Amino acid sequence: MTSVYLDYNGSAPLDPRVAEVMVPILKEGIGNASSAHRFGRRQSATIDEAREHVGAMVGGRASNVVFTAGATESNNLALRGAVEGAAVDRPRILISAVEHASIRQTARWLHEHGLTELGVIPVTKGGFVDLDALESMIDADVLLVSVMAANSETGILNPMEMIAERAHSVGALLHCDATQSAGRLPFELERIGADLVSLSSHKICGPTGIGALVGTRHGLRRLRPIIHGGGHERGLRSGSLNVAGIAGFGAAARIAIEERTSESARVAKARDRLTSALKSRLPAVHEVGDIARRLPNTANIRFEGADAEAVVTNMDPVAVSTGSACGSGSIEPSEVLLAMGISRESAFESVRFSLGRFTTIEDVDLAVESAVAAVEHVRGMARRSA
Ligand code: PMP
């Protein structure tokens, strides 16, 4: 049976062109990039080149790229680094209700340890930050506002410029987790007004385990490191650099810059073919969130009366995902969907399809057949047991 991979938001496949850049470095790239000898200097030159591409992907300067082990670490560094680095008395941070766990858990941890107060900005039914609510929560006590550019489960995009404007009106920093959007859509850090931006390589067909926090000089200067040691990466992230990973991330960023416009148009067409086929073949199919402002590759679809976990299992070898998470032995519905005002029952019926660079029309058509069969089967089982 042909397998189909439609879980790009979970992790995108490595682009073979990226692998081609990485393999010689893995095989022959000797030395620590901090060493002064010729081996070290060569490693360092490789990193410099990658830094240019990763910075350029979000309109940032190479010198303002801090490589990390992924967006989880970047998010930890942004929040904890800002709270611990706060020079002025600003006791509160704000995060949106639909942030990735690495933002939500870090913010909770900081709050529970008495290091900051925490405000959670609600989202609208459409899934984006409620600007009126933000307006009522923001004041000169706020140190940092953290809002994601695009949500991984729904693909919904946030109005980042407006959020930045409000954050800056009170002198707060804006951190943006752009993990799902950079590389798919244009992102200009300075134009948007983001002071700090989190990125991850494996969402843009680069290797896993490498990411970055890109900032303005102003944003980065406000941080304290969370990993201490030899003072690498402007003193913000110690540890010998992962040269092959960084080179792969750089190559992935370079390809994304070149191809994101054409790729997004092609992928959006494939995604729309998928959603319209599902809607025409099955009754009671709903797209989640405001689909007019969404990533081109993502569709979060609710199949009424069909448990999403069962649908996903029955769709194998077509790989899609649900937003529910296993917590202490029981399955919990997606916090993102609940924050959008969706009921627990409906949240358990939502399936995420996320497409990307290597998705073909044949993949889409196979996925439609598989989803239709799975949903009909699961709905039939539910009716029989009712
Ligand atoms: N932020 C968002 C929005 C994500 O989707 C993810 C990955 N699921 C992360 C952060 C974490 O990225 P990483 O896997 O690089 O730690």
mmCIF file of C-alpha atoms and ligand atoms in Angstrom:
data_model
loop_
_atom_site.group_PDB
_atom_site.id
_atom_site.type_symbol
_atom_site.label_atom_id
_atom_site.label_comp_id
_atom_site.label_asym_id
_atom_site.label_seq_id
_atom_site.Cartn_x
_atom_site.Cartn_y
_atom_site.Cartn_z
ATOM 1 C CA MET A 1 0.000 0.000 0.000
ATOM 2 C CA THR A 2 1.239 3.482 -0.826
ATOM 3 C CA SER A 3 1.804 5.631 2.206
ATOM 4 C CA VAL A 4 0.984 9.315 2.125
ATOM 5 C CA TYR A 5 2.470 11.885 4.472
ATOM 6 C CA LEU A 6 0.196 14.802 5.336
ATOM 7 C CA ASP A 7 1.705 15.828 8.652
ATOM 8 C CA TYR A 8 4.094 18.588 7.582
ATOM 9 C CA ASN A 9 3.162 20.750 10.566
ATOM 10 C CA GLY A 10 4.349 17.929 12.822
ATOM 11 C CA SER A 11 7.625 17.607 10.945
ATOM 12 C CA ALA A 12 8.367 18.103 7.253
ATOM 13 C CA PRO A 13 10.470 15.554 5.327
ATOM 14 C CA LEU A 14 14.121 16.437 4.794
ATOM 15 C CA ASP A 15 14.660 17.965 1.349
ATOM 16 C CA PRO A 16 17.261 15.841 -0.528
ATOM 17 C CA ARG A 17 19.021 19.076 -1.514
ATOM 18 C CA VAL A 18 19.463 19.811 2.179
ATOM 19 C CA ALA A 19 20.809 16.315 2.801
ATOM 20 C CA GLU A 20 23.333 16.897 0.009
ATOM 21 C CA VAL A 21 24.654 19.937 1.842
ATOM 22 C CA MET A 22 24.815 18.117 5.164
ATOM 23 C CA VAL A 23 26.415 14.808 4.241
ATOM 24 C CA PRO A 24 29.882 16.144 3.289
ATOM 25 C CA ILE A 25 29.967 18.143 6.518
ATOM 26 C CA LEU A 26 29.036 15.092 8.571
ATOM 27 C CA LYS A 27 31.702 13.080 6.799
ATOM 28 C CA GLU A 28 34.493 15.607 6.468
ATOM 29 C CA GLY A 29 33.665 18.644 8.582
ATOM 30 C CA ILE A 30 36.287 18.276 11.265
ATOM 31 C CA GLY A 31 36.672 20.538 14.234
ATOM 32 C CA ASN A 32 34.995 22.879 16.617
ATOM 33 C CA ALA A 33 33.729 26.055 14.962
ATOM 34 C CA SER A 34 35.240 28.087 17.806
ATOM 35 C CA SER A 35 38.780 26.805 17.167
ATOM 36 C CA ALA A 36 41.282 29.171 15.585
ATOM 37 C CA HIS A 37 42.957 26.533 13.386
ATOM 38 C CA ARG A 38 42.062 26.020 9.739
ATOM 39 C CA PHE A 39 39.600 23.219 10.505
ATOM 40 C CA GLY A 40 37.717 25.386 12.948
ATOM 41 C CA ARG A 41 37.762 28.341 10.598
ATOM 42 C CA ARG A 42 36.195 26.252 7.857
ATOM 43 C CA GLN A 43 33.414 25.128 10.177
ATOM 44 C CA SER A 44 32.905 28.709 11.223
ATOM 45 C CA ALA A 45 32.639 29.873 7.591
ATOM 46 C CA THR A 46 29.971 27.223 6.983
ATOM 47 C CA ILE A 47 28.008 28.573 9.931
ATOM 48 C CA ASP A 48 28.383 32.181 8.786
ATOM 49 C CA GLU A 49 26.816 31.336 5.450
ATOM 50 C CA ALA A 50 23.889 29.533 7.072
ATOM 51 C CA ARG A 51 23.379 32.444 9.455
ATOM 52 C CA GLU A 52 22.848 34.756 6.464
ATOM 53 C CA HIS A 53 20.114 32.556 5.022
ATOM 54 C CA VAL A 54 18.311 31.938 8.310
ATOM 55 C CA GLY A 55 18.368 35.662 9.115
ATOM 56 C CA ALA A 56 17.189 36.562 5.611
ATOM 57 C CA MET A 57 14.225 34.203 5.855
ATOM 58 C CA VAL A 58 12.675 36.555 8.436
ATOM 59 C CA GLY A 59 14.300 39.793 7.291
ATOM 60 C CA GLY A 60 16.835 39.725 10.133
ATOM 61 C CA ARG A 61 20.585 40.283 10.225
ATOM 62 C CA ALA A 62 22.962 37.351 10.305
ATOM 63 C CA SER A 63 24.597 38.768 13.435
ATOM 64 C CA ASN A 64 21.238 38.655 15.201
ATOM 65 C CA VAL A 65 20.669 34.934 14.693
ATOM 66 C CA VAL A 66 21.085 32.758 17.798
ATOM 67 C CA PHE A 67 21.144 29.074 16.915
ATOM 68 C CA THR A 68 19.325 26.755 19.322
ATOM 69 C CA ALA A 69 18.233 23.130 19.341
ATOM 70 C CA GLY A 70 14.790 24.007 17.960
ATOM 71 C CA ALA A 71 11.821 26.272 18.463
ATOM 72 C CA THR A 72 11.098 24.766 21.873
ATOM 73 C CA GLU A 73 14.426 26.057 23.125
ATOM 74 C CA SER A 74 14.026 29.369 21.278
ATOM 75 C CA ASN A 75 10.671 29.892 22.979
ATOM 76 C CA ASN A 76 12.141 29.049 26.385
ATOM 77 C CA LEU A 77 15.008 31.480 25.776
ATOM 78 C CA ALA A 78 12.711 34.286 24.636
ATOM 79 C CA LEU A 79 10.368 34.110 27.605
ATOM 80 C CA ARG A 80 12.686 33.116 30.409
ATOM 81 C CA GLY A 81 15.570 35.151 29.004
ATOM 82 C CA ALA A 82 13.411 38.286 28.872
ATOM 83 C CA VAL A 83 11.928 37.791 32.335
ATOM 84 C CA GLU A 84 15.332 37.170 33.914
ATOM 85 C CA GLY A 85 16.909 40.001 31.924
ATOM 86 C CA ALA A 86 14.273 42.583 32.759
ATOM 87 C CA ALA A 87 16.046 45.697 33.967
ATOM 88 C CA VAL A 88 12.954 47.765 34.601
ATOM 89 C CA ASP A 89 10.099 46.804 36.789
ATOM 90 C CA ARG A 90 7.627 45.209 34.425
ATOM 91 C CA PRO A 91 5.999 42.388 36.349
ATOM 92 C CA ARG A 92 3.809 40.802 33.674
ATOM 93 C CA ILE A 93 4.021 38.896 30.398
ATOM 94 C CA LEU A 94 1.152 38.182 28.013
ATOM 95 C CA ILE A 95 0.796 35.112 25.824
ATOM 96 C CA SER A 96 -2.070 34.090 23.576
ATOM 97 C CA ALA A 97 -4.346 31.229 24.568
ATOM 98 C CA VAL A 98 -3.347 29.122 21.559
ATOM 99 C CA GLU A 99 0.435 29.156 21.852
ATOM 100 C CA HIS A 100 2.560 26.036 21.487
ATOM 101 C CA ALA A 101 3.193 24.086 24.701
ATOM 102 C CA SER A 102 6.762 25.404 24.822
ATOM 103 C CA ILE A 103 5.352 28.915 25.334
ATOM 104 C CA ARG A 104 2.456 27.966 27.574
ATOM 105 C CA GLN A 105 4.496 25.713 29.850
ATOM 106 C CA THR A 106 7.430 28.124 30.080
ATOM 107 C CA ALA A 107 5.074 30.984 30.945
ATOM 108 C CA ARG A 108 3.321 28.834 33.554
ATOM 109 C CA TRP A 109 6.654 27.786 35.028
ATOM 110 C CA LEU A 110 7.840 31.392 35.299
ATOM 111 C CA HIS A 111 4.545 32.352 36.904
ATOM 112 C CA GLU A 112 4.552 29.448 39.363
ATOM 113 C CA HIS A 113 8.080 30.328 40.422
ATOM 114 C CA GLY A 114 7.024 33.874 41.206
ATOM 115 C CA LEU A 115 9.176 35.333 38.434
ATOM 116 C CA THR A 116 6.367 37.016 36.524
ATOM 117 C CA GLU A 117 2.646 37.602 36.442
ATOM 118 C CA LEU A 118 0.939 36.029 33.474
ATOM 119 C CA GLY A 119 -1.952 37.179 31.316
ATOM 120 C CA VAL A 120 -3.488 34.913 28.689
ATOM 121 C CA ILE A 121 -4.976 36.765 25.727
ATOM 122 C CA PRO A 122 -8.130 35.049 24.453
ATOM 123 C CA VAL A 123 -8.688 34.286 20.781
ATOM 124 C CA THR A 124 -11.796 34.829 18.685
ATOM 125 C CA LYS A 125 -13.968 32.019 17.329
ATOM 126 C CA GLY A 126 -11.904 32.385 14.143
ATOM 127 C CA GLY A 127 -8.795 31.414 16.125
ATOM 128 C CA PHE A 128 -6.764 34.630 16.054
ATOM 129 C CA VAL A 129 -5.855 36.944 18.926
ATOM 130 C CA ASP A 130 -8.743 39.082 20.161
ATOM 131 C CA LEU A 131 -7.367 42.593 19.686
ATOM 132 C CA ASP A 132 -9.953 44.225 21.959
ATOM 133 C CA ALA A 133 -8.987 41.846 24.736
ATOM 134 C CA LEU A 134 -5.308 42.601 24.132
ATOM 135 C CA GLU A 135 -6.082 46.317 24.296
ATOM 136 C CA SER A 136 -7.713 45.898 27.692
ATOM 137 C CA MET A 137 -4.842 43.785 29.052
ATOM 138 C CA ILE A 138 -1.873 45.791 27.878
ATOM 139 C CA ASP A 139 -0.288 48.479 30.040
ATOM 140 C CA ALA A 140 3.124 49.679 31.164
ATOM 141 C CA ASP A 141 3.457 46.667 33.514
ATOM 142 C CA VAL A 142 3.843 44.357 30.529
ATOM 143 C CA LEU A 143 7.394 43.269 29.754
ATOM 144 C CA LEU A 144 6.742 41.038 26.780
ATOM 145 C CA VAL A 145 3.898 39.878 24.565
ATOM 146 C CA SER A 146 4.289 36.479 22.914
ATOM 147 C CA VAL A 147 2.019 35.573 20.009
ATOM 148 C CA MET A 148 2.560 32.985 17.277
ATOM 149 C CA ALA A 149 2.444 34.011 13.621
ATOM 150 C CA ALA A 150 0.506 30.897 12.591
ATOM 151 C CA ASN A 151 -1.082 28.184 14.670
ATOM 152 C CA SER A 152 0.213 24.683 14.067
ATOM 153 C CA GLU A 153 -3.141 22.956 14.548
ATOM 154 C CA THR A 154 -5.455 25.279 12.652
ATOM 155 C CA GLY A 155 -3.031 27.227 10.469
ATOM 156 C CA ILE A 156 -4.802 30.441 11.541
ATOM 157 C CA LEU A 157 -2.669 33.563 11.093
ATOM 158 C CA ASN A 158 -2.472 36.349 13.651
ATOM 159 C CA PRO A 159 -2.515 40.069 12.820
ATOM 160 C CA MET A 160 1.104 40.470 13.911
ATOM 161 C CA GLU A 161 1.591 44.130 12.912
ATOM 162 C CA MET A 162 -1.375 45.239 14.991
ATOM 163 C CA ILE A 163 -0.225 43.151 17.939
ATOM 164 C CA ALA A 164 3.281 44.613 17.650
ATOM 165 C CA GLU A 165 1.892 48.128 17.533
ATOM 166 C CA ARG A 166 -0.016 47.603 20.760
ATOM 167 C CA ALA A 167 2.955 45.966 22.481
ATOM 168 C CA HIS A 168 5.274 48.782 21.469
ATOM 169 C CA SER A 169 2.781 51.473 22.499
ATOM 170 C CA VAL A 170 3.549 50.535 26.127
ATOM 171 C CA GLY A 171 7.233 49.763 25.559
ATOM 172 C CA ALA A 172 6.782 45.977 25.741
ATOM 173 C CA LEU A 173 8.793 43.534 23.634
ATOM 174 C CA LEU A 174 7.047 41.431 21.014
ATOM 175 C CA HIS A 175 8.096 37.825 20.671
ATOM 176 C CA CYS A 176 6.669 35.887 17.735
ATOM 177 C CA ASP A 177 6.825 32.123 17.372
ATOM 178 C CA ALA A 178 7.039 31.960 13.572
ATOM 179 C CA THR A 179 7.821 28.239 13.461
ATOM 180 C CA GLN A 180 4.901 27.379 11.188
ATOM 181 C CA SER A 181 4.827 30.479 9.053
ATOM 182 C CA ALA A 182 8.414 31.453 8.223
ATOM 183 C CA GLY A 183 9.489 29.623 5.109
ATOM 184 C CA ARG A 184 5.892 29.306 3.949
ATOM 185 C CA LEU A 185 4.876 32.966 3.917
ATOM 186 C CA PRO A 186 7.001 36.106 3.691
ATOM 187 C CA PHE A 187 8.046 37.426 7.103
ATOM 188 C CA GLU A 188 9.824 40.736 7.655
ATOM 189 C CA LEU A 189 10.753 41.087 11.279
ATOM 190 C CA GLU A 190 11.315 44.848 11.272
ATOM 191 C CA ARG A 191 8.245 45.675 9.204
ATOM 192 C CA ILE A 192 6.073 43.518 11.437
ATOM 193 C CA GLY A 193 7.666 44.962 14.544
ATOM 194 C CA ALA A 194 8.812 41.704 16.134
ATOM 195 C CA ASP A 195 11.729 42.014 18.546
ATOM 196 C CA LEU A 196 12.305 38.267 18.827
ATOM 197 C CA VAL A 197 11.328 35.460 16.436
ATOM 198 C CA SER A 198 11.484 31.684 17.033
ATOM 199 C CA LEU A 199 12.225 29.332 14.152
ATOM 200 C CA SER A 200 12.631 25.603 13.661
ATOM 201 C CA SER A 201 14.449 23.849 10.846
ATOM 202 C CA HIS A 202 12.399 20.654 10.638
ATOM 203 C CA LYS A 203 9.208 22.515 9.728
ATOM 204 C CA ILE A 204 10.844 23.825 6.545
ATOM 205 C CA CYS A 205 12.300 20.550 5.225
ATOM 206 C CA GLY A 206 15.539 20.944 7.156
ATOM 207 C CA PRO A 207 16.954 18.600 9.802
ATOM 208 C CA THR A 208 15.365 18.160 13.239
ATOM 209 C CA GLY A 209 17.125 19.377 16.372
ATOM 210 C CA ILE A 210 18.172 22.781 15.116
ATOM 211 C CA GLY A 211 16.381 26.116 15.332
ATOM 212 C CA ALA A 212 17.022 29.751 16.000
ATOM 213 C CA LEU A 213 15.947 32.785 17.902
ATOM 214 C CA VAL A 214 16.342 35.767 15.583
ATOM 215 C CA GLY A 215 15.972 39.233 16.983
ATOM 216 C CA THR A 216 16.566 42.889 16.578
ATOM 217 C CA ARG A 217 19.626 44.108 18.490
ATOM 218 C CA HIS A 218 17.262 45.753 20.924
ATOM 219 C CA GLY A 219 15.347 42.521 21.513
ATOM 220 C CA LEU A 220 18.405 40.314 21.960
ATOM 221 C CA ARG A 221 20.084 42.775 24.311
ATOM 222 C CA ARG A 222 17.211 42.422 26.726
ATOM 223 C CA LEU A 223 17.789 38.681 27.205
ATOM 224 C CA ARG A 224 19.755 36.674 29.737
ATOM 225 C CA PRO A 225 21.012 33.239 28.682
ATOM 226 C CA ILE A 226 19.265 30.146 29.965
ATOM 227 C CA ILE A 227 22.184 27.870 29.014
ATOM 228 C CA HIS A 228 25.493 28.969 30.489
ATOM 229 C CA GLY A 229 28.972 27.999 29.400
ATOM 230 C CA GLY A 230 31.586 29.147 26.922
ATOM 231 C CA GLY A 231 29.619 32.170 25.726
ATOM 232 C CA HIS A 232 28.754 31.076 22.191
ATOM 233 C CA GLU A 233 26.047 32.808 20.185
ATOM 234 C CA ARG A 234 26.499 36.319 21.622
ATOM 235 C CA GLY A 235 26.663 34.760 25.066
ATOM 236 C CA LEU A 236 23.012 33.743 24.759
ATOM 237 C CA ARG A 237 23.420 30.062 23.997
ATOM 238 C CA SER A 238 26.565 28.284 25.038
ATOM 239 C CA GLY A 239 27.566 24.961 23.549
ATOM 240 C CA SER A 240 29.664 23.854 20.575
ATOM 241 C CA LEU A 241 27.703 24.501 17.427
ATOM 242 C CA ASN A 242 26.000 21.720 15.471
ATOM 243 C CA VAL A 243 27.690 22.547 12.161
ATOM 244 C CA ALA A 244 25.928 20.005 9.922
ATOM 245 C CA GLY A 245 22.556 20.827 11.431
ATOM 246 C CA ILE A 246 23.129 24.542 11.033
ATOM 247 C CA ALA A 247 24.294 24.116 7.425
ATOM 248 C CA GLY A 248 21.168 22.055 6.733
ATOM 249 C CA PHE A 249 18.963 24.702 8.341
ATOM 250 C CA GLY A 250 20.715 27.362 6.245
ATOM 251 C CA ALA A 251 20.150 25.389 3.032
ATOM 252 C CA ALA A 252 16.502 24.812 3.956
ATOM 253 C CA ALA A 253 16.060 28.546 4.604
ATOM 254 C CA ARG A 254 17.719 29.438 1.285
ATOM 255 C CA ILE A 255 15.421 27.066 -0.613
ATOM 256 C CA ALA A 256 12.383 28.330 1.293
ATOM 257 C CA ILE A 257 13.159 31.942 0.386
ATOM 258 C CA GLU A 258 13.496 30.999 -3.286
ATOM 259 C CA GLU A 259 10.472 28.750 -3.462
ATOM 260 C CA ARG A 260 7.976 29.805 -0.823
ATOM 261 C CA THR A 261 5.787 31.913 -3.093
ATOM 262 C CA SER A 262 5.376 29.333 -5.844
ATOM 263 C CA GLU A 263 5.259 26.457 -3.369
ATOM 264 C CA SER A 264 2.541 28.099 -1.284
ATOM 265 C CA ALA A 265 0.386 28.687 -4.345
ATOM 266 C CA ARG A 266 0.737 25.057 -5.455
ATOM 267 C CA VAL A 267 0.200 23.643 -1.973
ATOM 268 C CA ALA A 268 -2.848 25.843 -1.350
ATOM 269 C CA LYS A 269 -4.429 24.483 -4.537
ATOM 270 C CA ALA A 270 -3.780 20.908 -3.402
ATOM 271 C CA ARG A 271 -5.184 21.699 0.056
ATOM 272 C CA ASP A 272 -8.304 23.247 -1.475
ATOM 273 C CA ARG A 273 -8.772 20.213 -3.729
ATOM 274 C CA LEU A 274 -8.644 18.057 -0.596
ATOM 275 C CA THR A 275 -11.137 20.103 1.401
ATOM 276 C CA SER A 276 -13.637 20.545 -1.396
ATOM 277 C CA ALA A 277 -13.520 16.826 -2.229
ATOM 278 C CA LEU A 278 -14.142 15.913 1.402
ATOM 279 C CA LYS A 279 -17.028 18.362 1.650
ATOM 280 C CA SER A 280 -18.642 17.089 -1.523
ATOM 281 C CA ARG A 281 -18.183 13.406 -0.692
ATOM 282 C CA LEU A 282 -19.228 13.486 2.972
ATOM 283 C CA PRO A 283 -22.036 15.216 4.874
ATOM 284 C CA ALA A 284 -21.402 17.312 8.019
ATOM 285 C CA VAL A 285 -17.819 18.307 7.305
ATOM 286 C CA HIS A 286 -16.650 21.631 8.760
ATOM 287 C CA GLU A 287 -13.421 23.543 8.432
ATOM 288 C CA VAL A 288 -12.211 24.881 11.763
ATOM 289 C CA GLY A 289 -11.437 28.577 12.249
ATOM 290 C CA ASP A 290 -11.437 31.559 9.918
ATOM 291 C CA ILE A 291 -10.255 29.924 6.727
ATOM 292 C CA ALA A 292 -9.790 33.279 4.996
ATOM 293 C CA ARG A 293 -6.677 33.850 7.117
ATOM 294 C CA ARG A 294 -4.871 30.597 7.262
ATOM 295 C CA LEU A 295 -1.583 28.998 6.218
ATOM 296 C CA PRO A 296 -1.718 27.738 2.631
ATOM 297 C CA ASN A 297 -0.852 24.165 3.617
ATOM 298 C CA THR A 298 -3.161 23.469 6.543
ATOM 299 C CA ALA A 299 -6.760 22.305 6.897
ATOM 300 C CA ASN A 300 -8.262 21.431 10.253
ATOM 301 C CA ILE A 301 -11.451 19.559 9.521
ATOM 302 C CA ARG A 302 -14.218 18.431 11.807
ATOM 303 C CA PHE A 303 -16.078 15.309 10.760
ATOM 304 C CA GLU A 304 -19.254 15.497 12.832
ATOM 305 C CA GLY A 305 -20.053 12.253 14.631
ATOM 306 C CA ALA A 306 -16.654 10.642 13.961
ATOM 307 C CA ASP A 307 -14.009 10.378 16.669
ATOM 308 C CA ALA A 308 -10.838 11.904 15.214
ATOM 309 C CA GLU A 309 -8.451 9.414 16.844
ATOM 310 C CA ALA A 310 -10.400 6.565 15.258
ATOM 311 C CA VAL A 311 -10.437 8.326 11.877
ATOM 312 C CA VAL A 312 -6.674 8.897 12.007
ATOM 313 C CA THR A 313 -6.041 5.265 12.944
ATOM 314 C CA ASN A 314 -8.284 4.032 10.140
ATOM 315 C CA MET A 315 -6.594 6.287 7.607
ATOM 316 C CA ASP A 316 -3.237 4.552 7.990
ATOM 317 C CA PRO A 317 -1.053 4.427 5.776
ATOM 318 C CA VAL A 318 -2.169 7.985 5.135
ATOM 319 C CA ALA A 319 -0.595 10.047 7.917
ATOM 320 C CA VAL A 320 -2.622 12.907 9.392
ATOM 321 C CA SER A 321 -2.981 14.013 12.991
ATOM 322 C CA THR A 322 -5.279 15.210 15.754
ATOM 323 C CA GLY A 323 -4.606 17.989 18.213
ATOM 324 C CA SER A 324 -5.568 15.933 21.233
ATOM 325 C CA ALA A 325 -2.843 15.073 23.673
ATOM 326 C CA CYS A 326 -2.242 12.245 26.080
ATOM 327 C CA GLY A 327 -2.136 13.604 29.590
ATOM 328 C CA SER A 328 -1.763 11.347 32.632
ATOM 329 C CA GLY A 329 -3.321 8.324 30.973
ATOM 330 C CA SER A 330 -6.394 10.026 29.529
ATOM 331 C CA ILE A 331 -6.773 11.711 26.176
ATOM 332 C CA GLU A 332 -7.405 15.420 26.423
ATOM 333 C CA PRO A 333 -8.940 17.494 23.642
ATOM 334 C CA SER A 334 -6.836 20.146 21.930
ATOM 335 C CA GLU A 335 -6.429 23.232 24.129
ATOM 336 C CA VAL A 336 -6.217 25.300 20.954
ATOM 337 C CA LEU A 337 -9.677 24.269 19.802
ATOM 338 C CA LEU A 338 -11.180 24.689 23.282
ATOM 339 C CA ALA A 339 -9.706 28.216 23.442
ATOM 340 C CA MET A 340 -11.600 28.994 20.217
ATOM 341 C CA GLY A 341 -14.859 28.175 21.995
ATOM 342 C CA ILE A 342 -15.254 24.779 20.330
ATOM 343 C CA SER A 343 -16.963 22.182 22.564
ATOM 344 C CA ARG A 344 -15.007 19.204 23.946
ATOM 345 C CA GLU A 345 -17.117 16.871 21.827
ATOM 346 C CA SER A 346 -16.372 18.776 18.620
ATOM 347 C CA ALA A 347 -12.703 19.127 19.504
ATOM 348 C CA PHE A 348 -12.476 15.327 19.596
ATOM 349 C CA GLU A 349 -13.790 15.237 16.009
ATOM 350 C CA SER A 350 -11.112 17.420 14.398
ATOM 351 C CA VAL A 351 -8.393 16.117 12.119
ATOM 352 C CA ARG A 352 -5.427 18.144 10.883
ATOM 353 C CA PHE A 353 -4.229 17.724 7.327
ATOM 354 C CA SER A 354 -0.942 19.536 6.637
ATOM 355 C CA LEU A 355 0.624 19.407 3.189
ATOM 356 C CA GLY A 356 3.943 20.560 1.825
ATOM 357 C CA ARG A 357 6.743 20.529 -0.704
ATOM 358 C CA PHE A 358 6.536 16.878 -1.728
ATOM 359 C CA THR A 359 2.752 16.462 -1.635
ATOM 360 C CA THR A 360 1.379 15.419 -5.029
ATOM 361 C CA ILE A 361 -2.133 15.488 -6.433
ATOM 362 C CA GLU A 362 -2.076 11.668 -6.300
ATOM 363 C CA ASP A 363 -1.343 11.944 -2.555
ATOM 364 C CA VAL A 364 -4.296 14.251 -2.114
ATOM 365 C CA ASP A 365 -6.637 11.967 -4.033
ATOM 366 C CA LEU A 366 -5.503 8.924 -2.054
ATOM 367 C CA ALA A 367 -5.970 10.845 1.186
ATOM 368 C CA VAL A 368 -9.514 11.789 0.164
ATOM 369 C CA GLU A 369 -10.409 8.142 -0.557
ATOM 370 C CA SER A 370 -8.869 7.077 2.705
ATOM 371 C CA ALA A 371 -10.565 9.805 4.774
ATOM 372 C CA VAL A 372 -13.982 9.155 3.211
ATOM 373 C CA ALA A 373 -13.718 5.425 3.958
ATOM 374 C CA ALA A 374 -12.437 6.026 7.479
ATOM 375 C CA VAL A 375 -15.098 8.591 8.379
ATOM 376 C CA GLU A 376 -17.905 6.431 6.980
ATOM 377 C CA HIS A 377 -16.577 3.450 8.921
ATOM 378 C CA VAL A 378 -16.213 5.347 12.202
ATOM 379 C CA ARG A 379 -19.618 7.012 11.854
ATOM 380 C CA GLY A 380 -21.160 3.610 11.113
ATOM 381 C CA MET A 381 -19.567 2.087 14.238
ATOM 382 C CA ALA A 382 -20.805 5.007 16.340
ATOM 383 C CA ARG A 383 -24.381 4.550 15.019
ATOM 384 C CA ARG A 384 -24.330 0.817 15.724
ATOM 385 C CA SER A 385 -23.118 1.266 19.281
ATOM 386 C CA ALA A 386 -25.620 4.096 19.965
HETATM 387 N N1 PMP B 1 6.200 26.267 18.029
HETATM 388 C C1 PMP B 1 5.305 25.813 17.145
HETATM 389 C C2 PMP B 1 4.231 26.717 16.649
HETATM 390 C C3 PMP B 1 5.402 24.503 16.670
HETATM 391 O O1 PMP B 1 4.511 24.052 15.788
HETATM 392 C C4 PMP B 1 6.432 23.659 17.157
HETATM 393 C C5 PMP B 1 6.587 22.231 16.679
HETATM 394 N N2 PMP B 1 5.438 21.462 16.766
HETATM 395 C C6 PMP B 1 7.335 24.182 18.078
HETATM 396 C C7 PMP B 1 7.184 25.490 18.495
HETATM 397 C C8 PMP B 1 8.466 23.362 18.626
HETATM 398 O O2 PMP B 1 9.444 23.212 17.658
HETATM 399 P P1 PMP B 1 10.672 22.184 17.824
HETATM 400 O O3 PMP B 1 10.131 20.858 17.422
HETATM 401 O O4 PMP B 1 11.703 22.706 16.882
HETATM 402 O O5 PMP B 1 11.127 22.244 19.228
#
